[in-house]
Coordinates of N, CA and C in Angstrom, one line a residue:
D19 N 104.9 102.0 125.2 CA 104.7 100.9 126.2 C 105.6 99.7 125.5
Y20 N 105.5 99.3 123.6 CA 106.2 98.9 123.2 C 107.9 99.0 123.2
L21 N 108.2 100.5 123.2 CA 109.4 101.3 123.3 C 110.0 100.4 124.6
R22 N 109.5 100.5 126.1 CA 109.6 100.1 127.1 C 109.9 98.6 127.2
L23 N 108.8 97.8 126.5 CA 108.2 96.2 126.7 C 108.6 96.0 125.4
G24 N 109.7 95.7 125.3 CA 109.9 95.0 123.2 C 109.5 93.8 123.7
V25 N 110.6 93.2 124.2 CA 110.5 91.9 124.3 C 109.0 91.2 124.6
E26 N 108.5 91.6 126.0 CA 106.3 91.1 126.4 C 105.7 91.6 125.0
T27 N 106.0 92.6 124.3 CA 105.1 92.6 123.2 C 105.6 91.6 121.7
L28 N 106.4 91.3 121.6 CA 106.7 90.8 120.8 C 106.1 89.2 121.5
R29 N 106.4 88.9 122.8 CA 105.3 87.6 123.3 C 103.7 88.1 123.2
A30 N 103.7 89.1 123.9 CA 102.1 88.8 123.5 C 101.6 88.4 122.2
G31 N 102.5 89.5 121.7 CA 101.6 88.9 120.0 C 102.0 87.2 119.3
A32 N 102.9 86.7 119.7 CA 102.9 85.7 119.6 C 102.6 84.8 120.1
E33 N 102.8 84.4 121.5 CA 102.4 83.3 122.7 C 101.0 83.9 123.4
G34 N 100.7 84.9 122.8 CA 99.3 85.1 123.9 C 98.6 84.8 122.5
T35 N 99.2 85.0 121.7 CA 98.0 85.1 120.3 C 97.4 84.1 120.3
R36 N 98.3 83.2 120.7 CA 98.4 81.2 120.1 C 97.5 80.9 121.6
H37 N 97.7 81.1 122.8 CA 96.8 80.8 124.1 C 95.0 80.9 123.2
A38 N 95.2 82.0 122.5 CA 93.4 82.9 123.0 C 93.3 82.1 121.7
L39 N 94.2 81.9 120.4 CA 93.4 80.6 119.8 C 93.1 79.5 119.8
D40 N 94.1 78.7 121.1 CA 93.8 77.2 121.4 C 92.4 77.3 122.4
L41 N 92.5 78.3 122.8 CA 90.8 78.2 123.9 C 89.6 78.3 122.6
A42 N 89.6 79.8 122.0 CA 88.2 79.4 120.5 C 88.4 78.5 119.9
R43 N 90.0 77.5 119.4 CA 89.5 76.4 118.4 C 88.6 75.0 119.8
G44 N 89.4 75.5 121.2 CA 89.1 74.5 121.9 C 87.4 74.4 122.7
R45 N 86.8 76.0 122.5 CA 85.5 76.0 122.9 C 84.8 76.1 121.3
G46 N 85.6 75.9 120.1 CA 84.2 76.1 118.5 C 84.2 78.1 118.9
A47 N 84.2 78.6 119.6 CA 84.5 80.0 119.5 C 84.9 80.8 118.2
R48 N 84.0 82.0 117.8 CA 85.3 83.1 117.1 C 85.3 84.1 117.5
F49 N 87.1 84.0 117.3 CA 87.8 84.5 117.2 C 88.5 85.8 116.3
V50 N 88.3 86.9 117.2 CA 88.7 88.3 116.1 C 89.7 88.8 116.8
L51 N 90.7 88.8 115.9 CA 92.0 89.2 116.2 C 91.9 90.7 115.9
A52 N 92.8 91.6 117.0 CA 92.3 93.1 116.7 C 93.7 93.6 116.3
S53 N 94.3 93.7 115.5 CA 95.3 94.0 114.6 C 95.2 95.9 114.7
T54 N 96.4 95.9 113.6 CA 96.6 97.7 113.8 C 96.9 97.8 112.3
S55 N 97.1 99.3 112.3 CA 97.7 99.7 110.4 C 98.6 99.7 111.2
E56 N 99.7 99.5 112.0 CA 101.0 99.3 112.1 C 101.5 97.9 111.1
V57 N 100.4 97.3 110.6 CA 101.4 96.2 110.0 C 101.7 97.3 107.9
Y58 N 101.1 97.8 108.0 CA 100.9 98.5 106.8 C 102.3 99.9 106.4
G59 N 103.2 99.3 107.8 CA 104.5 100.4 108.0 C 104.4 102.1 107.9
D60 N 105.3 102.2 106.7 CA 105.5 103.6 106.5 C 104.7 103.6 105.2
P61 N 103.8 103.7 105.1 CA 102.8 102.7 103.3 C 103.4 103.6 102.6
L62 N 104.3 103.1 101.3 CA 103.9 103.1 100.2 C 102.6 103.4 99.2
V63 N 101.5 103.0 100.1 CA 100.2 103.2 98.9 C 98.9 104.0 100.1
H64 N 98.2 104.5 99.0 CA 97.5 105.8 99.9 C 96.0 105.7 99.7
P65 N 95.4 105.4 100.0 CA 95.1 105.0 101.1 C 95.7 104.1 101.2
Q66 N 95.1 103.2 102.3 CA 95.7 101.5 103.0 C 94.3 100.8 102.7
R67 N 94.6 99.4 101.7 CA 93.7 99.0 101.5 C 94.5 97.4 102.3
E68 N 93.3 97.1 102.2 CA 93.5 95.2 103.4 C 94.4 94.3 102.2
D69 N 94.9 94.3 100.6 CA 95.6 93.9 99.8 C 97.2 94.0 100.3
Y70 N 97.5 95.5 100.6 CA 98.6 96.2 100.3 C 99.3 95.6 102.1
W71 N 100.7 95.1 100.9 CA 101.1 94.1 101.9 C 102.3 95.2 103.0
G72 N 102.5 96.2 102.8 CA 102.6 97.3 104.0 C 104.6 97.7 103.2
N73 N 105.3 98.5 104.2 CA 106.9 98.6 103.8 C 107.0 99.0 105.6
V74 N 107.5 98.2 106.2 CA 107.7 97.7 107.7 C 109.2 97.7 107.5
N75 N 109.5 98.5 108.9 CA 111.2 97.7 109.2 C 111.2 96.5 110.2
P76 N 111.7 95.7 110.0 CA 111.6 94.1 110.8 C 112.6 94.9 112.1
V77 N 113.4 95.9 111.5 CA 114.8 95.8 112.6 C 114.7 97.6 113.5
G78 N 113.6 98.5 112.7 CA 113.4 99.3 113.5 C 113.2 99.0 115.0
P79 N 113.4 101.0 115.6 CA 112.6 101.3 116.4 C 110.7 100.5 117.5
R80 N 110.2 100.3 115.9 CA 108.9 100.2 116.3 C 108.6 98.5 116.1
S81 N 109.7 98.0 115.3 CA 109.5 96.9 114.9 C 109.1 95.9 116.0
V82 N 109.4 95.4 116.6 CA 108.4 95.1 118.0 C 106.9 94.8 117.6
Y83 N 106.1 96.0 117.9 CA 105.1 96.5 117.8 C 104.3 95.3 116.6
D84 N 105.1 96.5 115.3 CA 104.6 96.3 114.0 C 104.4 94.4 114.2
E85 N 105.3 94.2 114.2 CA 106.4 92.7 113.3 C 105.1 91.6 114.9
A86 N 105.1 91.9 115.9 CA 103.6 91.1 116.5 C 102.9 91.2 115.9
K87 N 102.3 92.1 115.2 CA 100.8 92.4 114.6 C 100.7 90.7 113.5
R88 N 101.8 91.3 112.7 CA 102.5 90.7 111.7 C 101.9 89.3 111.8
Y89 N 103.4 89.2 112.7 CA 103.5 87.9 113.0 C 101.6 87.2 113.4
A90 N 100.8 87.7 114.5 CA 100.2 87.5 115.0 C 98.3 87.4 113.3
E91 N 98.8 88.1 112.8 CA 97.6 88.0 111.8 C 98.0 86.8 111.1
A92 N 99.4 86.1 110.7 CA 100.0 84.8 110.0 C 99.3 83.7 111.0
L93 N 99.4 83.8 112.5 CA 99.2 82.5 113.0 C 97.4 82.6 113.4
T94 N 97.0 84.1 113.2 CA 95.1 83.8 113.3 C 94.9 83.1 112.0
T95 N 95.7 83.4 110.7 CA 95.1 82.5 109.7 C 96.0 81.2 109.2
A96 N 96.6 81.4 109.9 CA 97.2 79.9 110.1 C 96.0 78.0 110.8
Y97 N 95.8 78.8 111.8 CA 94.6 78.1 112.9 C 93.2 78.5 111.6
R98 N 93.1 78.8 111.1 CA 91.7 79.3 110.0 C 92.6 78.1 109.4
G99 N 92.9 78.0 108.4 CA 93.5 76.8 107.1 C 93.8 75.8 108.1
R100 N 94.4 75.8 108.6 CA 95.0 74.4 109.3 C 93.8 73.0 110.2
Y101 N 93.4 74.0 111.1 CA 91.7 73.7 111.9 C 90.5 74.2 112.1
G102 N 90.6 74.9 110.7 CA 89.2 75.6 110.9 C 88.6 76.1 111.4
T103 N 89.0 77.2 112.7 CA 88.9 77.7 113.2 C 88.7 79.3 112.6
D104 N 86.8 79.3 113.5 CA 86.5 80.3 112.9 C 87.1 82.0 113.3
T105 N 87.9 82.4 112.6 CA 88.9 83.4 112.6 C 88.3 84.6 111.7
G106 N 88.7 86.0 112.4 CA 88.5 87.3 112.0 C 89.4 88.3 112.1
I107 N 89.9 89.2 111.1 CA 91.6 89.8 111.6 C 90.9 91.4 111.6
V108 N 90.4 92.3 111.6 CA 90.5 93.6 112.0 C 92.1 94.1 112.2
R109 N 92.3 95.4 111.2 CA 93.2 96.8 111.5 C 92.4 97.9 111.1
I110 N 93.0 97.4 112.9 CA 92.7 99.3 113.7 C 93.3 100.2 113.5
F111 N 92.7 101.4 113.3 CA 93.6 102.4 112.9 C 93.7 103.7 113.8
N112 N 93.9 104.7 114.4 CA 94.3 105.4 115.2 C 92.9 105.9 115.9
S113 N 92.7 105.5 116.9 CA 91.3 105.0 118.0 C 92.0 106.5 119.2
Y114 N 90.9 107.1 119.4 CA 91.0 107.6 120.9 C 89.5 108.0 121.1
G115 N 90.0 108.1 122.3 CA 88.6 109.1 123.8 C 88.7 109.1 124.6
P116 N 87.8 109.3 125.9 CA 88.1 109.6 127.6 C 88.7 107.7 127.9
R117 N 89.6 108.6 128.7 CA 89.8 106.8 129.6 C 91.0 106.5 129.0
M118 N 91.3 107.2 128.3 CA 93.6 107.2 127.9 C 94.3 107.5 128.9
R119 N 94.8 106.8 129.2 CA 95.7 107.2 129.7 C 97.0 108.5 129.0
A120 N 97.0 109.4 130.6 CA 97.6 111.0 129.9 C 99.1 110.5 129.3
G121 N 99.4 109.5 130.2 CA 101.0 109.5 129.7 C 101.8 108.8 128.7
D122 N 100.9 107.7 127.9 CA 100.7 106.4 126.9 C 101.7 106.9 125.8
G123 N 102.2 108.5 125.2 CA 102.8 108.2 123.7 C 102.7 109.1 123.2
R124 N 100.7 108.6 122.6 CA 99.9 108.8 122.0 C 100.0 110.5 121.4
A125 N 99.2 111.0 120.4 CA 99.4 112.5 119.9 C 98.4 112.8 120.7
V126 N 97.1 112.5 120.7 CA 95.9 112.5 121.7 C 95.6 112.7 123.6
P127 N 96.2 112.4 124.0 CA 96.3 112.5 125.3 C 97.2 113.1 125.0
A128 N 98.6 113.5 124.5 CA 99.7 114.0 124.9 C 99.3 115.5 124.4
F129 N 98.5 116.4 123.3 CA 97.6 117.4 122.7 C 97.1 117.9 124.2
V130 N 95.8 116.5 124.4 CA 95.1 117.3 125.2 C 95.2 117.6 127.0
T131 N 96.3 117.2 127.1 CA 96.8 117.0 128.9 C 97.6 118.4 128.4
A132 N 98.7 118.6 127.5 CA 99.3 120.4 127.4 C 98.0 121.5 127.2
A133 N 97.1 121.5 126.3 CA 95.9 121.6 125.8 C 96.2 122.9 127.2
L134 N 94.8 121.5 128.6 CA 93.9 122.0 129.1 C 95.5 122.4 130.4
A135 N 97.1 122.3 131.1 CA 97.5 122.6 131.7 C 98.2 124.2 131.1
G136 N 97.9 124.3 129.8 CA 98.3 126.2 129.2 C 100.0 125.2 128.6
A137 N 100.0 124.4 128.7 CA 101.7 123.9 128.5 C 101.4 124.2 126.6
P138 N 102.9 124.5 125.9 CA 103.1 124.2 123.7 C 102.8 122.8 124.6
L139 N 102.1 122.3 122.5 CA 101.7 120.9 122.9 C 102.8 120.9 121.8
P140 N 102.9 119.3 122.2 CA 104.5 118.8 121.4 C 104.1 117.9 120.0
V141 N 104.9 118.8 119.1 CA 104.1 117.8 117.6 C 106.0 117.9 116.7
A142 N 105.5 116.0 116.5 CA 107.3 115.5 116.3 C 107.3 116.2 114.4
G143 N 108.8 116.5 114.5 CA 108.9 117.1 113.3 C 108.4 118.6 112.8
D144 N 107.5 118.4 111.2 CA 106.7 119.2 110.9 C 105.6 119.7 110.8
G145 N 105.2 118.9 111.4 CA 104.0 118.6 111.6 C 103.0 117.8 110.3
S146 N 103.4 117.5 109.6 CA 103.2 117.5 108.2 C 102.6 116.1 108.4
Q147 N 103.3 115.3 109.1 CA 102.3 113.6 108.9 C 100.8 113.8 108.9
T148 N 100.5 113.0 108.4 CA 99.0 112.8 108.8 C 98.3 111.5 109.6
R149 N 97.1 111.6 110.4 CA 96.2 110.9 110.9 C 95.2 110.8 110.8
S150 N 94.5 109.6 110.7 CA 93.1 109.2 110.9 C 92.4 109.3 112.5
L151 N 91.7 109.5 112.4 CA 90.8 109.8 114.1 C 90.1 109.3 114.4
C152 N 89.6 107.7 114.3 CA 88.1 107.2 115.2 C 87.9 106.5 116.8
Y153 N 86.9 107.5 117.0 CA 86.0 107.5 118.1 C 86.7 106.6 118.5
V154 N 86.1 106.3 120.0 CA 86.3 104.5 120.6 C 84.9 104.3 120.3
S155 N 83.9 104.5 120.8 CA 82.5 104.2 120.2 C 82.3 103.3 118.7
D156 N 83.3 104.3 118.2 CA 82.6 103.4 116.4 C 83.4 102.6 116.4
T157 N 85.5 102.2 116.9 CA 85.9 101.4 116.7 C 84.9 100.1 117.1
V158 N 84.7 100.6 118.6 CA 84.1 99.2 119.0 C 82.9 98.3 118.9
A159 N 81.9 99.6 117.9 CA 80.9 98.8 116.8 C 81.8 97.8 115.8
G160 N 83.0 98.4 115.6 CA 83.0 98.4 114.3 C 84.0 95.8 114.9
I161 N 84.7 97.0 115.6 CA 84.8 95.3 116.1 C 83.8 94.5 116.7
V162 N 82.6 95.0 117.1 CA 81.5 93.9 117.1 C 80.8 93.7 116.4
A163 N 80.8 94.3 115.1 CA 80.1 93.8 113.9 C 80.8 92.4 113.5
M164 N 82.3 93.0 113.3 CA 83.1 91.9 112.6 C 83.0 90.5 113.3
A165 N 83.0 90.7 114.8 CA 82.6 89.5 116.2 C 81.2 89.0 115.3
A166 N 80.1 89.6 115.3 CA 79.0 88.9 114.3 C 79.1 88.7 113.1
A167 N 79.9 88.6 112.4 CA 79.9 88.1 110.7 C 80.8 86.9 110.5
G168 N 80.2 86.3 111.7 CA 80.7 84.4 111.6 C 81.1 84.5 109.9
G169 N 82.1 83.5 109.7 CA 82.8 83.4 109.0 C 83.9 84.1 107.7
L170 N 83.5 85.8 108.3 CA 84.4 86.9 107.5 C 85.8 86.9 108.1
A171 N 86.3 86.1 107.5 CA 88.0 86.4 107.7 C 88.5 87.7 107.3
G172 N 88.4 88.3 106.6 CA 88.9 90.0 106.7 C 90.4 89.1 106.4
P173 N 91.5 90.6 106.3 CA 91.2 91.7 107.0 C 90.4 92.5 107.1
V174 N 90.1 93.0 107.6 CA 88.8 94.8 107.7 C 89.3 95.4 108.3
N175 N 90.2 96.7 107.8 CA 90.0 97.6 107.8 C 88.8 99.0 109.0
L176 N 89.4 99.1 109.8 CA 88.7 100.2 110.7 C 89.5 101.4 111.0
G177 N 88.5 102.5 110.7 CA 89.5 103.7 111.0 C 88.8 104.6 110.2
N178 N 88.8 105.8 110.4 CA 88.1 106.9 110.1 C 88.4 107.3 108.5
P179 N 88.1 107.7 107.7 CA 88.8 107.6 106.3 C 89.1 109.4 106.2
E180 N 89.0 110.7 107.3 CA 88.7 111.6 106.9 C 90.9 112.3 108.0
E181 N 90.9 112.4 106.5 CA 92.2 112.5 107.5 C 93.1 113.7 107.9
M182 N 93.7 113.9 109.0 CA 94.3 115.6 108.6 C 95.6 115.1 109.6
T183 N 96.5 116.7 108.9 CA 97.7 116.7 109.7 C 97.8 116.4 111.2
V184 N 98.8 116.3 111.8 CA 99.3 116.2 113.2 C 99.1 117.8 113.4
L185 N 99.6 118.5 113.1 CA 99.7 120.3 113.4 C 98.4 120.5 113.2
D186 N 97.1 119.8 112.3 CA 95.8 120.3 112.1 C 95.3 119.9 113.9
L187 N 95.9 118.7 113.6 CA 95.3 118.3 114.9 C 95.7 118.2 116.1
A188 N 96.8 119.3 116.4 CA 97.6 120.1 117.2 C 96.1 121.1 117.7
K189 N 96.5 122.5 116.2 CA 95.6 123.3 116.7 C 93.8 123.3 116.6
L190 N 93.4 122.0 116.2 CA 92.0 121.6 116.5 C 91.1 121.9 118.1
V191 N 92.7 120.7 118.6 CA 92.9 120.6 119.8 C 92.8 121.9 121.5
I192 N 93.1 122.4 120.8 CA 94.2 124.0 121.5 C 92.6 124.8 120.8
E193 N 92.3 124.7 120.2 CA 90.8 125.7 119.7 C 89.7 124.8 120.8
L194 N 89.6 123.7 121.0 CA 88.1 123.4 121.2 C 88.7 122.9 122.6
A195 N 89.7 123.3 123.3 CA 89.8 123.7 125.1 C 90.0 124.4 125.5
G196 N 89.7 125.4 124.4 CA 89.5 127.2 124.5 C 91.3 127.6 125.4
S197 N 92.5 126.7 125.3 CA 93.5 126.9 125.8 C 93.8 127.9 124.9
G198 N 95.5 128.4 125.7 CA 95.9 129.4 125.6 C 97.8 129.2 124.7
S199 N 97.4 127.7 124.3 CA 98.7 126.7 124.9 C 99.7 127.5 123.0
G200 N 100.9 127.4 123.0 CA 101.3 127.3 121.5 C 101.6 125.8 121.2
I201 N 102.7 126.0 119.9 CA 102.6 124.6 119.6 C 104.2 124.7 119.7
E202 N 104.8 123.2 120.3 CA 106.3 123.2 120.7 C 107.3 121.9 119.7
F203 N 107.5 122.2 118.4 CA 108.1 121.3 117.4 C 108.8 120.6 118.4
I204 N 109.4 119.1 118.1 CA 110.1 118.1 118.7 C 110.9 117.2 117.5
P205 N 111.6 116.8 118.5 CA 112.1 115.5 116.7 C 111.3 114.8 116.5
R206 N 111.4 114.4 115.2 CA 110.2 113.4 114.8 C 110.9 111.6 114.6
P207 N 110.6 111.3 115.8 CA 110.5 109.4 115.8 C 111.0 109.0 114.5
A208 N 112.3 107.8 114.7 CA 112.6 107.1 113.7 C 111.2 106.6 113.1
D209 N 111.1 105.8 111.5 CA 109.6 105.3 111.0 C 108.4 105.8 111.9
D210 N 108.6 107.5 111.9 CA 107.1 107.5 112.3 C 106.1 107.9 110.6
P211 N 105.3 107.3 110.0 CA 104.6 107.3 109.4 C 104.2 108.5 108.7
A212 N 104.6 108.5 107.9 CA 104.0 110.0 106.7 C 103.5 110.4 106.3
R213 N 102.0 108.8 106.4 CA 100.9 108.6 106.2 C 100.0 108.4 106.4
R214 N 98.7 107.8 107.0 CA 97.6 107.1 108.0 C 96.7 107.1 107.4
C215 N 96.0 106.6 106.8 CA 94.1 107.1 106.3 C 94.2 105.2 105.4
P216 N 93.0 104.9 106.6 CA 92.7 103.3 105.8 C 91.6 103.7 104.6
D217 N 91.1 102.8 103.5 CA 90.4 102.7 102.6 C 89.9 101.2 103.4
I218 N 87.9 102.0 103.9 CA 87.1 101.3 104.3 C 85.7 100.7 103.7
T219 N 86.5 100.8 102.1 CA 85.1 99.4 101.6 C 84.7 98.6 102.0
L220 N 85.9 98.2 102.4 CA 85.1 96.6 102.3 C 84.8 96.6 104.3
A221 N 84.6 97.5 105.5 CA 84.1 97.6 105.7 C 82.6 98.1 105.6
R222 N 82.3 98.8 104.5 CA 81.4 99.3 104.5 C 79.9 98.1 103.7
A223 N 81.2 97.2 103.0 CA 80.5 96.8 102.1 C 80.1 95.1 103.2
M224 N 81.2 95.0 103.8 CA 80.7 93.2 104.5 C 80.4 93.8 106.0
L225 N 80.6 95.3 106.7 CA 80.2 95.2 107.6 C 78.8 95.7 107.9
G226 N 78.6 96.9 106.7 CA 77.8 97.9 107.3 C 78.3 99.0 107.5
W227 N 80.2 99.0 108.4 CA 80.2 99.9 109.3 C 80.2 101.0 108.3
Q228 N 80.6 102.4 109.0 CA 81.7 103.5 109.1 C 81.5 104.1 110.1
P229 N 82.4 105.3 110.2 CA 82.3 106.3 111.5 C 81.2 106.6 111.4
A230 N 80.5 107.1 112.5 CA 79.7 108.3 112.7 C 80.1 109.1 114.0
V231 N 81.1 109.9 114.6 CA 81.1 110.4 115.4 C 82.5 111.4 114.6
P232 N 82.5 113.2 113.6 CA 83.4 113.5 113.7 C 84.1 114.2 114.6
A233 N 85.7 114.8 113.4 CA 86.7 114.6 114.5 C 86.2 115.4 115.8
A234 N 85.7 116.6 115.3 CA 85.6 118.1 116.7 C 84.5 117.1 117.8
D235 N 83.9 116.2 116.7 CA 83.1 116.1 118.2 C 83.6 115.0 119.4
G236 N 83.9 113.9 118.7 CA 85.4 113.2 119.6 C 86.5 113.6 120.4
L237 N 86.8 114.8 119.5 CA 87.9 115.5 120.9 C 87.3 116.4 121.5
H238 N 86.1 116.7 121.2 CA 85.5 117.9 122.3 C 84.6 116.5 123.8
R239 N 84.5 115.3 123.5 CA 84.3 114.6 124.9 C 85.6 114.2 125.3
T240 N 86.5 113.8 124.6 CA 88.1 113.4 125.1 C 88.5 114.7 125.7
I241 N 88.1 115.6 125.3 CA 88.9 117.2 126.6 C 88.0 117.2 127.7
T242 N 87.2 117.1 127.6 CA 85.7 117.2 128.6 C 86.0 116.1 130.2
W243 N 86.9 114.5 129.3 CA 86.5 113.6 130.0 C 87.6 114.7 130.9
F244 N 89.1 114.4 130.0 CA 90.4 114.5 130.9 C 89.8 115.5 131.7
A245 N 89.8 117.0 131.2 CA 89.0 118.2 132.5 C 88.4 117.1 134.1
A246 N 87.8 116.5 133.2 CA 87.6 116.6 134.6 C 88.5 115.3 135.4
Q247 N 89.5 115.1 135.3 CA 90.1 113.8 136.3 C 90.6 115.1 137.3
P248 N 91.2 114.1 137.9 CA 91.8 115.0 139.1 C 93.1 115.9 139.1
A249 N 93.8 116.0 139.1 CA 95.0 116.2 138.9 C 96.4 114.4 139.2

């Protein structure tokens, strides 16, 4: 979506965040920004801690999303500093689960729908790049915990520190789906991060939060949901 709607993505991160912050400020509400691990770009530090500033290409194909979120973080911080708005920032890593759109371009729905159709799973590059998958219920629990932690500014990483390669993810989906699909290697997108894994020390200490759903369980639930949908 961000590639198709680049200007709209930037406007949502800038103007949309400002409108939401103004509403929170006027109502005396706590505001929690759903930021992203994309603010770290293609990280040179591993795992990624909240004090890492990132390695982002500001004019690359992913920049409209990366920079929208980075600006949103800066704006949220500025409202806290100037107006005293009670704000918090969470940086969400790769989340997945039921109700994802089949064609949204992300690895899990692409792999699951291909496996269920008996089609090759499209793995970018050689599949050695890593991701850290966090099941949706764990992500939601972390966001709710941050919302309840009045006064905590963050940013706080929310993600699963269990890292796996994209190729291993594809193989696991094939196994869990009981599929006969193979692997199709496709060109890797520009600026695709080589490694992505959160340090969640802060989330554990400040929110008492950590993921509870193992990847195999979460993927099984996701596959089951997709399999039950009408073609």
